[in-house]
Coordinates of N, CA and C in Angstrom, one line a residue:
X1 N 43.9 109.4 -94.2 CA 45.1 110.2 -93.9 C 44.8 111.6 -94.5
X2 N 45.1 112.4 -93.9 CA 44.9 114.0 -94.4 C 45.9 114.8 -94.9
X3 N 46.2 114.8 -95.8 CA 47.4 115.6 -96.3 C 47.3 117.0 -96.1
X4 N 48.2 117.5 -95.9 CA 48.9 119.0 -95.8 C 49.1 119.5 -97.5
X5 N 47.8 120.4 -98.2 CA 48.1 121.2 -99.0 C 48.7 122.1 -99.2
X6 N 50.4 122.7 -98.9 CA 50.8 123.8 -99.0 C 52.1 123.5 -100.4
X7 N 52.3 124.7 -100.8 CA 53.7 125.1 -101.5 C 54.6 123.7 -102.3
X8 N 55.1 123.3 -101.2 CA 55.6 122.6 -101.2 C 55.3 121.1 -101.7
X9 N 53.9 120.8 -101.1 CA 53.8 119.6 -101.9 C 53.0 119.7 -103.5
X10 N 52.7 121.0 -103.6 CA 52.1 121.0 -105.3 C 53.4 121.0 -106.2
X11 N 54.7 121.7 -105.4 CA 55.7 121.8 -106.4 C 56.3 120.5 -106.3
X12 N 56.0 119.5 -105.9 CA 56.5 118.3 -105.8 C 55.9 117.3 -106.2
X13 N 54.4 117.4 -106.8 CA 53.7 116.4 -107.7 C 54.3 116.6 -108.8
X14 N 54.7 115.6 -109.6 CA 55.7 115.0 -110.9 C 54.8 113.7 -111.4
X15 N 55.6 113.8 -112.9 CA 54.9 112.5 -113.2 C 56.0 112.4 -114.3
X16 N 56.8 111.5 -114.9 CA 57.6 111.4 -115.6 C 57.1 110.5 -117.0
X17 N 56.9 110.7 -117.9 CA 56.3 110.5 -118.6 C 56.8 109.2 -120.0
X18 N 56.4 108.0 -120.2 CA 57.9 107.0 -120.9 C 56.9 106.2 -121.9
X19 N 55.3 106.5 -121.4 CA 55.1 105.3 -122.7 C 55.0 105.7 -124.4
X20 N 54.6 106.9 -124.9 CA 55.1 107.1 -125.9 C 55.9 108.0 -126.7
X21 N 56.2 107.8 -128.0 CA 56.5 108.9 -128.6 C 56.1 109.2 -129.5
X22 N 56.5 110.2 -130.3 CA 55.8 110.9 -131.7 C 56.9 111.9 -132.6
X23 N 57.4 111.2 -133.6 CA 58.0 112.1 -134.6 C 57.6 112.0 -135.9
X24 N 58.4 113.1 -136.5 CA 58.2 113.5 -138.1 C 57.5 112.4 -139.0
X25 N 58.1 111.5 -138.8 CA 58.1 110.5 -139.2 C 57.0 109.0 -139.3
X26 N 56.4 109.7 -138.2 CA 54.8 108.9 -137.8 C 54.1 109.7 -137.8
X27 N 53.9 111.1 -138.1 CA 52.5 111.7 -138.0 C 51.7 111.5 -139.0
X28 N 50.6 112.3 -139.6 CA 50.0 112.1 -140.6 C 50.3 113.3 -141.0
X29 N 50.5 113.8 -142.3 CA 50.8 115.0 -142.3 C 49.5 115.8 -142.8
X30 N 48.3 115.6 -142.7 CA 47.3 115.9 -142.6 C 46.6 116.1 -141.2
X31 N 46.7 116.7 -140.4 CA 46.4 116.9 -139.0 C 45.1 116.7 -138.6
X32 N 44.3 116.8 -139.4 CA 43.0 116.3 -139.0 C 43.0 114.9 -139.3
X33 N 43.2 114.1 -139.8 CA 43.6 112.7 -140.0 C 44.4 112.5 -138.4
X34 N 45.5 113.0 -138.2 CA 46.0 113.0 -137.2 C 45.5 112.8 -136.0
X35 N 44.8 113.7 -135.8 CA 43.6 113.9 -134.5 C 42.7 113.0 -134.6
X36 N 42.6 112.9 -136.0 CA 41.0 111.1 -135.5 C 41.9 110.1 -135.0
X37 N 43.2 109.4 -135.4 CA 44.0 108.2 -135.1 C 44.0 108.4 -133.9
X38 N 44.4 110.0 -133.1 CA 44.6 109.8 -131.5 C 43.0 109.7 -131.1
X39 N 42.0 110.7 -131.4 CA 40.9 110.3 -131.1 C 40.5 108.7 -130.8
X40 N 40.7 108.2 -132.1 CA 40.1 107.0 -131.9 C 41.1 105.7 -130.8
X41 N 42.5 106.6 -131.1 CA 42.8 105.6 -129.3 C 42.7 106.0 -128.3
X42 N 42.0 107.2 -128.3 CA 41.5 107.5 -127.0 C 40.3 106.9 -126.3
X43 N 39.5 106.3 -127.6 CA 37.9 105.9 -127.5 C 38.4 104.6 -127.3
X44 N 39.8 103.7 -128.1 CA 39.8 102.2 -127.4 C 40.2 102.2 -126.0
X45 N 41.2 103.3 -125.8 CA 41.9 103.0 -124.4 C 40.3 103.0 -123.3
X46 N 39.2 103.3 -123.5 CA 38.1 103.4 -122.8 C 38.2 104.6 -121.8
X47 N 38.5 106.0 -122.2 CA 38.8 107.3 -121.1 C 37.5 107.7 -121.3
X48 N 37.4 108.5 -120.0 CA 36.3 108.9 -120.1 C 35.7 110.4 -120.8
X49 N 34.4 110.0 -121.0 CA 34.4 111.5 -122.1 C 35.7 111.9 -123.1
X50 N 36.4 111.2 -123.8 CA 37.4 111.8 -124.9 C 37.2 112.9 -125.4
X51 N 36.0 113.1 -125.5 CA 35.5 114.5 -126.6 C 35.5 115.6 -125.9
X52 N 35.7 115.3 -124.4 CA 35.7 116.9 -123.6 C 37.0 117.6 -124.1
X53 N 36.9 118.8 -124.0 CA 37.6 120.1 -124.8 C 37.7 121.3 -124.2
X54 N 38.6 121.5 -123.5 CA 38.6 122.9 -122.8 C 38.6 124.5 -124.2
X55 N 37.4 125.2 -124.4 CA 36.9 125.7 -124.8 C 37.6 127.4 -124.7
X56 N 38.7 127.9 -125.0 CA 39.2 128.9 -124.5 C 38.0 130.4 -125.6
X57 N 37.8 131.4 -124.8 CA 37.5 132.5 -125.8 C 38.1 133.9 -125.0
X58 N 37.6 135.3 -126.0 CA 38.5 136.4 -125.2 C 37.1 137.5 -125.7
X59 N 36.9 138.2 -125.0 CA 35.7 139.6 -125.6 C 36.6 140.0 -126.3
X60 N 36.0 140.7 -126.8 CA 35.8 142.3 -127.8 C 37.5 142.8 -127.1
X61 N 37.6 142.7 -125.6 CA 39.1 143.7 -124.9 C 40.0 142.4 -125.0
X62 N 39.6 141.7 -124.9 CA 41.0 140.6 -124.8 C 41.1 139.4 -123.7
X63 N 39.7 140.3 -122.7 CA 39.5 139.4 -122.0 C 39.2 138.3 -121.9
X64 N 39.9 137.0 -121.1 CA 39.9 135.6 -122.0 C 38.7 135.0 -120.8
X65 N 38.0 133.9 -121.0 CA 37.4 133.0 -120.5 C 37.6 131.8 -121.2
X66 N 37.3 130.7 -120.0 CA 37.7 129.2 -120.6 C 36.5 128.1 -119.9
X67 N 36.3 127.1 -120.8 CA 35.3 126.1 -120.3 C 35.1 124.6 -120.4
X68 N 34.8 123.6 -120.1 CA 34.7 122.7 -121.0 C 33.7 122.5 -121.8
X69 N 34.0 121.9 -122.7 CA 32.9 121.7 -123.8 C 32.7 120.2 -124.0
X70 N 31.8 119.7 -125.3 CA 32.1 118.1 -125.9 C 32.1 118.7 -127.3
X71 N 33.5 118.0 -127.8 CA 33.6 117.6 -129.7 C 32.0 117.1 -129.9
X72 N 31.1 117.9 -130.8 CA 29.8 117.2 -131.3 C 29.9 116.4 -132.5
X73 N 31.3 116.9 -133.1 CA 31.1 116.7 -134.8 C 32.9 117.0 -135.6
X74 N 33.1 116.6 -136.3 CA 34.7 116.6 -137.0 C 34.3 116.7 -138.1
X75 N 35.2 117.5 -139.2 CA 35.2 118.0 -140.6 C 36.5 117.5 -141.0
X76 N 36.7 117.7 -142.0 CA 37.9 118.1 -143.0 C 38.0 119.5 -142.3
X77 N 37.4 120.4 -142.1 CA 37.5 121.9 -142.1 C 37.6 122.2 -140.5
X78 N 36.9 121.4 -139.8 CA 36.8 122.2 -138.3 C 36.3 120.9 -137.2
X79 N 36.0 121.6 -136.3 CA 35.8 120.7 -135.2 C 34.3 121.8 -134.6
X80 N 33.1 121.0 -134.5 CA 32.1 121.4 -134.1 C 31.3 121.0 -132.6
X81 N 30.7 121.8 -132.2 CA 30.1 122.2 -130.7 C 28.9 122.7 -130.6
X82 N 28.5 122.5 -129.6 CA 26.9 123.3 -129.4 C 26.6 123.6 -128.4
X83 N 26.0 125.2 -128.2 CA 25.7 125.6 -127.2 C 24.6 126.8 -127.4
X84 N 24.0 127.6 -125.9 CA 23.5 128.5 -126.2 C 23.9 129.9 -126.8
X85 N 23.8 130.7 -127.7 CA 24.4 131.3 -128.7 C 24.4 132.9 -127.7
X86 N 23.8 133.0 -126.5 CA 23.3 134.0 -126.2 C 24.0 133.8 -124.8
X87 N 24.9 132.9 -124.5 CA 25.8 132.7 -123.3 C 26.7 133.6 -123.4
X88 N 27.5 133.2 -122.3 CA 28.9 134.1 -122.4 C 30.1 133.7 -123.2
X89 N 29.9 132.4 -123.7 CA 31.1 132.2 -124.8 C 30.3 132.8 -126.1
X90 N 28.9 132.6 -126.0 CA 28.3 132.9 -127.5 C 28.6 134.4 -127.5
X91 N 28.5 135.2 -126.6 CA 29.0 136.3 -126.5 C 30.3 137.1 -127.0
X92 N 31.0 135.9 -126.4 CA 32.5 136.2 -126.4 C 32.6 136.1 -127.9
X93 N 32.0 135.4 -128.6 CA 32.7 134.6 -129.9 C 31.9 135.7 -130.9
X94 N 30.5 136.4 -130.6 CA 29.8 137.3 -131.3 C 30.9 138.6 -131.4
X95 N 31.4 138.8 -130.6 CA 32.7 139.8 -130.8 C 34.3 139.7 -131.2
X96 N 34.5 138.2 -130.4 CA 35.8 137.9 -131.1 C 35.9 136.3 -131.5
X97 N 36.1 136.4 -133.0 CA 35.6 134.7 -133.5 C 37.2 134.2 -133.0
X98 N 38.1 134.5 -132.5 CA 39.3 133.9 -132.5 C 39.3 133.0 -131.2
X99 N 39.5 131.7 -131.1 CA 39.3 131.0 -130.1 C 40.7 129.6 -129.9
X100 N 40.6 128.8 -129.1 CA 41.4 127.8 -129.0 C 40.5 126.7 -128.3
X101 N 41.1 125.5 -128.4 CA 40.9 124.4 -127.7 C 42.1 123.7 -127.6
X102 N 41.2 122.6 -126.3 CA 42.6 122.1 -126.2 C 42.0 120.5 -125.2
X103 N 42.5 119.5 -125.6 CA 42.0 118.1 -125.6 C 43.0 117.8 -124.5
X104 N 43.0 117.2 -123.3 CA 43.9 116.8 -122.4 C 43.7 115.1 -122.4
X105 N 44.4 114.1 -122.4 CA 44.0 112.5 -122.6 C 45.2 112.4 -121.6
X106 N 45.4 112.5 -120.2 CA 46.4 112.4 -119.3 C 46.8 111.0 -119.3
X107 N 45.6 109.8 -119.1 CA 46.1 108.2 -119.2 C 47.0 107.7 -120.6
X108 N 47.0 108.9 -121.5 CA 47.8 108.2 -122.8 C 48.8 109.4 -123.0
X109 N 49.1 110.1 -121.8 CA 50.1 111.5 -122.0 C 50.3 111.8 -122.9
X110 N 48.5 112.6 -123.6 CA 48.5 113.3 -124.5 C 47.7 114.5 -124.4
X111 N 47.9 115.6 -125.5 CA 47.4 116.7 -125.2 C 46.8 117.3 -126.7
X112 N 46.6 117.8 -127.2 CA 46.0 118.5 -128.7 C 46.1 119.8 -128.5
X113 N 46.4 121.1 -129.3 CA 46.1 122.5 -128.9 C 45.2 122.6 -130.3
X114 N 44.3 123.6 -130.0 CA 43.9 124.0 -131.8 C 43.3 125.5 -131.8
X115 N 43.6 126.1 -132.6 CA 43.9 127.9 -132.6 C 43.0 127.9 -134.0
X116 N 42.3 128.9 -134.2 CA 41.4 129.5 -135.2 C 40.3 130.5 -135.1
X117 N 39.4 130.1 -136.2 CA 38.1 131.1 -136.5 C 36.8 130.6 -135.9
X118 N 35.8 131.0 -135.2 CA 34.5 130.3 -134.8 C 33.6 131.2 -135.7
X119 N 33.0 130.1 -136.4 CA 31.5 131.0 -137.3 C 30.5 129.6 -136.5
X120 N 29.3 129.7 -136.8 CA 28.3 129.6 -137.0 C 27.8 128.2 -138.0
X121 N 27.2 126.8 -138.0 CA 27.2 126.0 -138.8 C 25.5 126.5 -139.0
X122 N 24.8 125.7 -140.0 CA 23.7 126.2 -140.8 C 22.7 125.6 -139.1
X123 N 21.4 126.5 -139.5 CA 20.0 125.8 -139.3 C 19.8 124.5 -139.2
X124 N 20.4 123.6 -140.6 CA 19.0 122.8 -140.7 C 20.6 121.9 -139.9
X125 N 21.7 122.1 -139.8 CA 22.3 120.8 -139.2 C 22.3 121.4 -137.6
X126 N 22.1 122.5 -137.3 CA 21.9 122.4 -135.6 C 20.6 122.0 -135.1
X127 N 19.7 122.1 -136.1 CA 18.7 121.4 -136.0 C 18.4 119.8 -135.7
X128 N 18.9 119.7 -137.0 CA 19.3 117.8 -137.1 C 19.9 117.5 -135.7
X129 N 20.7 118.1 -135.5 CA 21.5 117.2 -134.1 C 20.8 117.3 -132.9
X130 N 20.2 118.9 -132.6 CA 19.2 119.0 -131.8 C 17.7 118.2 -131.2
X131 N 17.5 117.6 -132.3 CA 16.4 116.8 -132.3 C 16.8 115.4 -132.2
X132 N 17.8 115.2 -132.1 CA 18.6 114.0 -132.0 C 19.0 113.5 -130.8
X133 N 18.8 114.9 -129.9 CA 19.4 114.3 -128.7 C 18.3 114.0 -127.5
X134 N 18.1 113.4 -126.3 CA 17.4 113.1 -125.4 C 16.3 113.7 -125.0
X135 N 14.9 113.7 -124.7 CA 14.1 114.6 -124.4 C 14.6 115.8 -123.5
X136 N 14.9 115.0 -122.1 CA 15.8 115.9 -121.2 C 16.8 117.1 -121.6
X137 N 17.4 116.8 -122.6 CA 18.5 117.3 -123.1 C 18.1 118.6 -123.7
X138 N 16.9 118.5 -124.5 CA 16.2 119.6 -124.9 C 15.8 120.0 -124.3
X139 N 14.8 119.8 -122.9 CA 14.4 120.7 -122.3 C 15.4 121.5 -121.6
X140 N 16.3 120.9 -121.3 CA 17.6 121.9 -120.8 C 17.8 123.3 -121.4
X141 N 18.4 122.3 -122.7 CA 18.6 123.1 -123.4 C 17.6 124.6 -123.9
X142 N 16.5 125.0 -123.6 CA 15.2 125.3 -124.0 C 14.6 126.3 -123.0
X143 N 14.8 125.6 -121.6 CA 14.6 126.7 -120.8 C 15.5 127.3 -120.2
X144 N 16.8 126.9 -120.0 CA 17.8 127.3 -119.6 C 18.5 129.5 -120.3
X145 N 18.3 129.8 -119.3 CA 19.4 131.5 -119.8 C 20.7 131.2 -119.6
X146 N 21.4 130.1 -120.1 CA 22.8 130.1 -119.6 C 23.5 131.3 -119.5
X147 N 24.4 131.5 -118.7 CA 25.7 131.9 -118.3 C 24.5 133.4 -117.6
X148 N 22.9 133.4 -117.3 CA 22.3 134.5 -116.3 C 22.5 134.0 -114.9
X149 N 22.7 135.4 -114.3 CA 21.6 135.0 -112.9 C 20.5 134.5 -112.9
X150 N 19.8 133.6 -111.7 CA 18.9 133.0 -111.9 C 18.5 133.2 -110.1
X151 N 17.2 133.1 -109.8 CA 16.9 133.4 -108.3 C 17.3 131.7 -107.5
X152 N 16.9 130.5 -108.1 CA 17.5 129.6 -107.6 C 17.1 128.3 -108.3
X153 N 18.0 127.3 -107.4 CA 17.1 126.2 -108.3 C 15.8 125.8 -108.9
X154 N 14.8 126.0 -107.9 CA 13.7 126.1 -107.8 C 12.9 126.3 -109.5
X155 N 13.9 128.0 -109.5 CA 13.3 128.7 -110.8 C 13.2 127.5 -112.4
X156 N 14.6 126.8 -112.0 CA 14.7 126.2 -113.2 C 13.9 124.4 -113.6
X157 N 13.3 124.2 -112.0 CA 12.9 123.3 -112.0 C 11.3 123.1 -112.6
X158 N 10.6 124.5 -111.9 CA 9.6 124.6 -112.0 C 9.1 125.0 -113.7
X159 N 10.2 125.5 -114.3 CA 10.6 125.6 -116.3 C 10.4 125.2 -116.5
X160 N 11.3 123.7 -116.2 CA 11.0 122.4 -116.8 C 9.6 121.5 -116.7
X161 N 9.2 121.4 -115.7 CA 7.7 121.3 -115.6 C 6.9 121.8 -116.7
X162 N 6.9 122.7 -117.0 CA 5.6 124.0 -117.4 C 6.1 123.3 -118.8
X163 N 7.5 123.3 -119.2 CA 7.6 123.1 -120.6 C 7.0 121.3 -120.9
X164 N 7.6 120.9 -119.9 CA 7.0 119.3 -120.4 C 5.3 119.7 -120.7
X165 N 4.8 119.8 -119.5 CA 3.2 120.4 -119.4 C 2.6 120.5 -120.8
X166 N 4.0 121.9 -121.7 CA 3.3 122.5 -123.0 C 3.3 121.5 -124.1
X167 N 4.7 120.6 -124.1 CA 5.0 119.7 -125.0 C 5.1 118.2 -124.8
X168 N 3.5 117.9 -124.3 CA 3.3 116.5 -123.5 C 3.1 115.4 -124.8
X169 N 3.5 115.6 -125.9 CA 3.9 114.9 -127.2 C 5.5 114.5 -127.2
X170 N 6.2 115.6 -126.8 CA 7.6 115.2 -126.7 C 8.3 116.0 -127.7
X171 N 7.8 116.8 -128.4 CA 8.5 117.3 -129.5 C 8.5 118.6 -129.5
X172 N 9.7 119.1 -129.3 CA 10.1 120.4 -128.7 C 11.3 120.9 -130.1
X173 N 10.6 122.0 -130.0 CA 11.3 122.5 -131.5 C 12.9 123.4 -131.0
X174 N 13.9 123.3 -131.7 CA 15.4 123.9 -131.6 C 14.8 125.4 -130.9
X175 N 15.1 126.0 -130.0 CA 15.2 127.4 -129.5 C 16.3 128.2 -130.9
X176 N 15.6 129.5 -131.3 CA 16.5 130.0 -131.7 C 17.3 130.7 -131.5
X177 N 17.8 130.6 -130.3 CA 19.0 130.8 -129.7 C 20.3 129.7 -129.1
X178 N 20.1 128.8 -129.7 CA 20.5 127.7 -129.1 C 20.8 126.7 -130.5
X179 N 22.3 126.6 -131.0 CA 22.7 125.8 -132.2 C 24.4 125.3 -132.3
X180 N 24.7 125.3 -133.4 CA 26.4 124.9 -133.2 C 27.3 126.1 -133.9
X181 N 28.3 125.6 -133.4 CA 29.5 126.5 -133.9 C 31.0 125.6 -134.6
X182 N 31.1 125.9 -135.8 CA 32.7 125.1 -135.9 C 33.8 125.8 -135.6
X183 N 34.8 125.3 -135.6 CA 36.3 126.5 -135.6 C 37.1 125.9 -136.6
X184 N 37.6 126.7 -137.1 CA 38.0 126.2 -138.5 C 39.6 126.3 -138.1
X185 N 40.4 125.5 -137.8 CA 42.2 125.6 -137.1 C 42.9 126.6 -138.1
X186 N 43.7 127.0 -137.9 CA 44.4 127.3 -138.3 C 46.4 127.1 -137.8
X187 N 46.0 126.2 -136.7 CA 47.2 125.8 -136.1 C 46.8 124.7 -135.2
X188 N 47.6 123.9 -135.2 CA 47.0 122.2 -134.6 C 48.3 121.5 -134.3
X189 N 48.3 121.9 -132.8 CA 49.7 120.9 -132.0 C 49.6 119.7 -131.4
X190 N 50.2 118.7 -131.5 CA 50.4 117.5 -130.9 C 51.4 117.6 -129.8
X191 N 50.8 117.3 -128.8 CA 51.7 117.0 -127.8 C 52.1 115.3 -127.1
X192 N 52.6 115.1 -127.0 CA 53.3 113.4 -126.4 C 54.6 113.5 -125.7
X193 N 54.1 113.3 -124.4 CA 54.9 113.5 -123.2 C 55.9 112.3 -123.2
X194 N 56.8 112.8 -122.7 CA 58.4 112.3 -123.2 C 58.8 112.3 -121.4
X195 N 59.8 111.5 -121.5 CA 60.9 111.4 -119.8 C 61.7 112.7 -119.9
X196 N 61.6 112.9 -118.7 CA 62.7 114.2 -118.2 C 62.3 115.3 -119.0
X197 N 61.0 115.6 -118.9 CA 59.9 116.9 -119.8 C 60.9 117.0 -121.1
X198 N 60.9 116.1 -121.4 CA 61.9 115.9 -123.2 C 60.2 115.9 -123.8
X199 N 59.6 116.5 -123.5 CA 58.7 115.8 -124.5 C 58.3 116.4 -125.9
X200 N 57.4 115.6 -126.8 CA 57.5 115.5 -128.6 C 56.4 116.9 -128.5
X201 N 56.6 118.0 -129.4 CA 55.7 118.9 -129.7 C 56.0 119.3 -131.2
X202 N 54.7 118.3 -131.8 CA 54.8 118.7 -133.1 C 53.5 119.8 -133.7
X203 N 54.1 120.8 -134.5 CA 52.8 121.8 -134.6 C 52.6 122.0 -136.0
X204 N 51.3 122.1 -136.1 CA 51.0 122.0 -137.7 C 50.3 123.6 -138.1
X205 N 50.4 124.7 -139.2 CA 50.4 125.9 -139.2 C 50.0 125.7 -140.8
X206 N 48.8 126.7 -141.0 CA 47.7 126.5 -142.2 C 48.1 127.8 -142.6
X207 N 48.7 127.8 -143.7 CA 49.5 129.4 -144.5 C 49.4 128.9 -145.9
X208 N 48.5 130.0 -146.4 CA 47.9 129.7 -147.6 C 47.7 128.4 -148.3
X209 N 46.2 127.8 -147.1 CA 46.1 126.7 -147.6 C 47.0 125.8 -147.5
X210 N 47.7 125.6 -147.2 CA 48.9 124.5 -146.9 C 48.9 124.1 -145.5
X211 N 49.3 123.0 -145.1 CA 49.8 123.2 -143.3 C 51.0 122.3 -143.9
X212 N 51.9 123.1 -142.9 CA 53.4 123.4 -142.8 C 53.7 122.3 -141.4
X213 N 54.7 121.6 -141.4 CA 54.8 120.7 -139.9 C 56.2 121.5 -139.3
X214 N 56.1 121.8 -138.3 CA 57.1 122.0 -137.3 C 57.4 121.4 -135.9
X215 N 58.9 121.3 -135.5 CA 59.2 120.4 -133.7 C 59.1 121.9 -133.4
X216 N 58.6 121.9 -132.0 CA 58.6 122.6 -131.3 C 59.8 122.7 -130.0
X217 N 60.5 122.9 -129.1 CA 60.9 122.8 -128.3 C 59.6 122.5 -127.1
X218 N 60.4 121.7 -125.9 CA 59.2 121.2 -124.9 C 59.1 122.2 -124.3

């Protein structure tokens, strides 16, 4: 059957929301604590990719772009990622470290926001993880100009060849352009979707060293 995309029927997808809740009273008041307990029922409920993270950034003028990413790594201090540093988010973040994320788990109508600073984690641990991951994965990572023009597939296939070719041992060293980044929150919302958009929005706000809990209106 072929449905008719117009107006009318996007303003009329609904979903009313009843299996959980969330108050004062059950959070952790340590928000990173908080986010592993949802984390980790997001990894029993079995969803797919949990750790994808819509990646928000803004240039130097304000202008925003957004992406998905994967959670690589969790701190006490931040939530870490990896990418090419010479992309257009690496870009974006080389000029403005102020960034967001934001975790969507729709099968457990849940949501995460998280607002902060993006720096740079060391050498030797983007290294470590680098080497850690799949041959493939490195060569991606390696010959890839993310976020350039490129003449076509072709171009990038024929990379990968020449690089296997160079490194027919298998050991392909970190590009140095290419490592992780953490963001260190400075604001961290829980969202848990509630009946009749009543829903729970609890937000946690880092002011000198402290995080402060606040209800938010839905």
């Amino acid at each position: 059957m072929i449905v008719k995309i117009d107006n009318d029927f996007i303003q009329n997808l609904r979903q009313d929301y009843k299996s959980k809740s969330l108050s004062e009273s059950d959070i952790d008041q340590n928000p990173i604590q908080q986010f592993k307990i949802w984390f980790e029922e997001a990894l029993q409920a079995k969803l797919n990719e949990p750790n994808a993270m819509t990646l928000a950034t803004a240039d130097k003028n304000g202008k925003p772009s957004a992406r998905i990413v994967l959670l690589k790594g969790l701190e006490e201090n931040g939530f870490i990622f990896y990418t090419n540093y010479w992309s257009r988010k690496g870009a974006n973040i080389a000029e403005n470290p102020h960034a967001a994320l934001v975790f969507f788990w729709g099968d457990l109508e849940r949501q995460v926001r998280v607002e902060g600073e993006i720096s740079k984690i060391s050498g030797e641990l983007s290294s470590a993880y680098f080497n850690s991951r799949p041959l493939g994965s490195k060569i991606g990572a390696t010959i890839s100009p993310q976020s350039k023009v490129i003449a076509s597939r072709e171009e990038l296939e024929l990379a990968c060849k020449a690089l296997e070719e160079k490194h027919k041992d298998g050991i392909i060293p970190r590009p140095e352009n290419w490592g992780g980044y953490i963001l260190k929150p400075n604001y961290i919302e829980f969202w848990q979707g509630r009946s009749s958009r009543l829903h729970d929005r609890l937000r946690f706000k880092l002011e000198n060293n402290v995080w402060t809990l606040e209800r938010l209106a839905p």
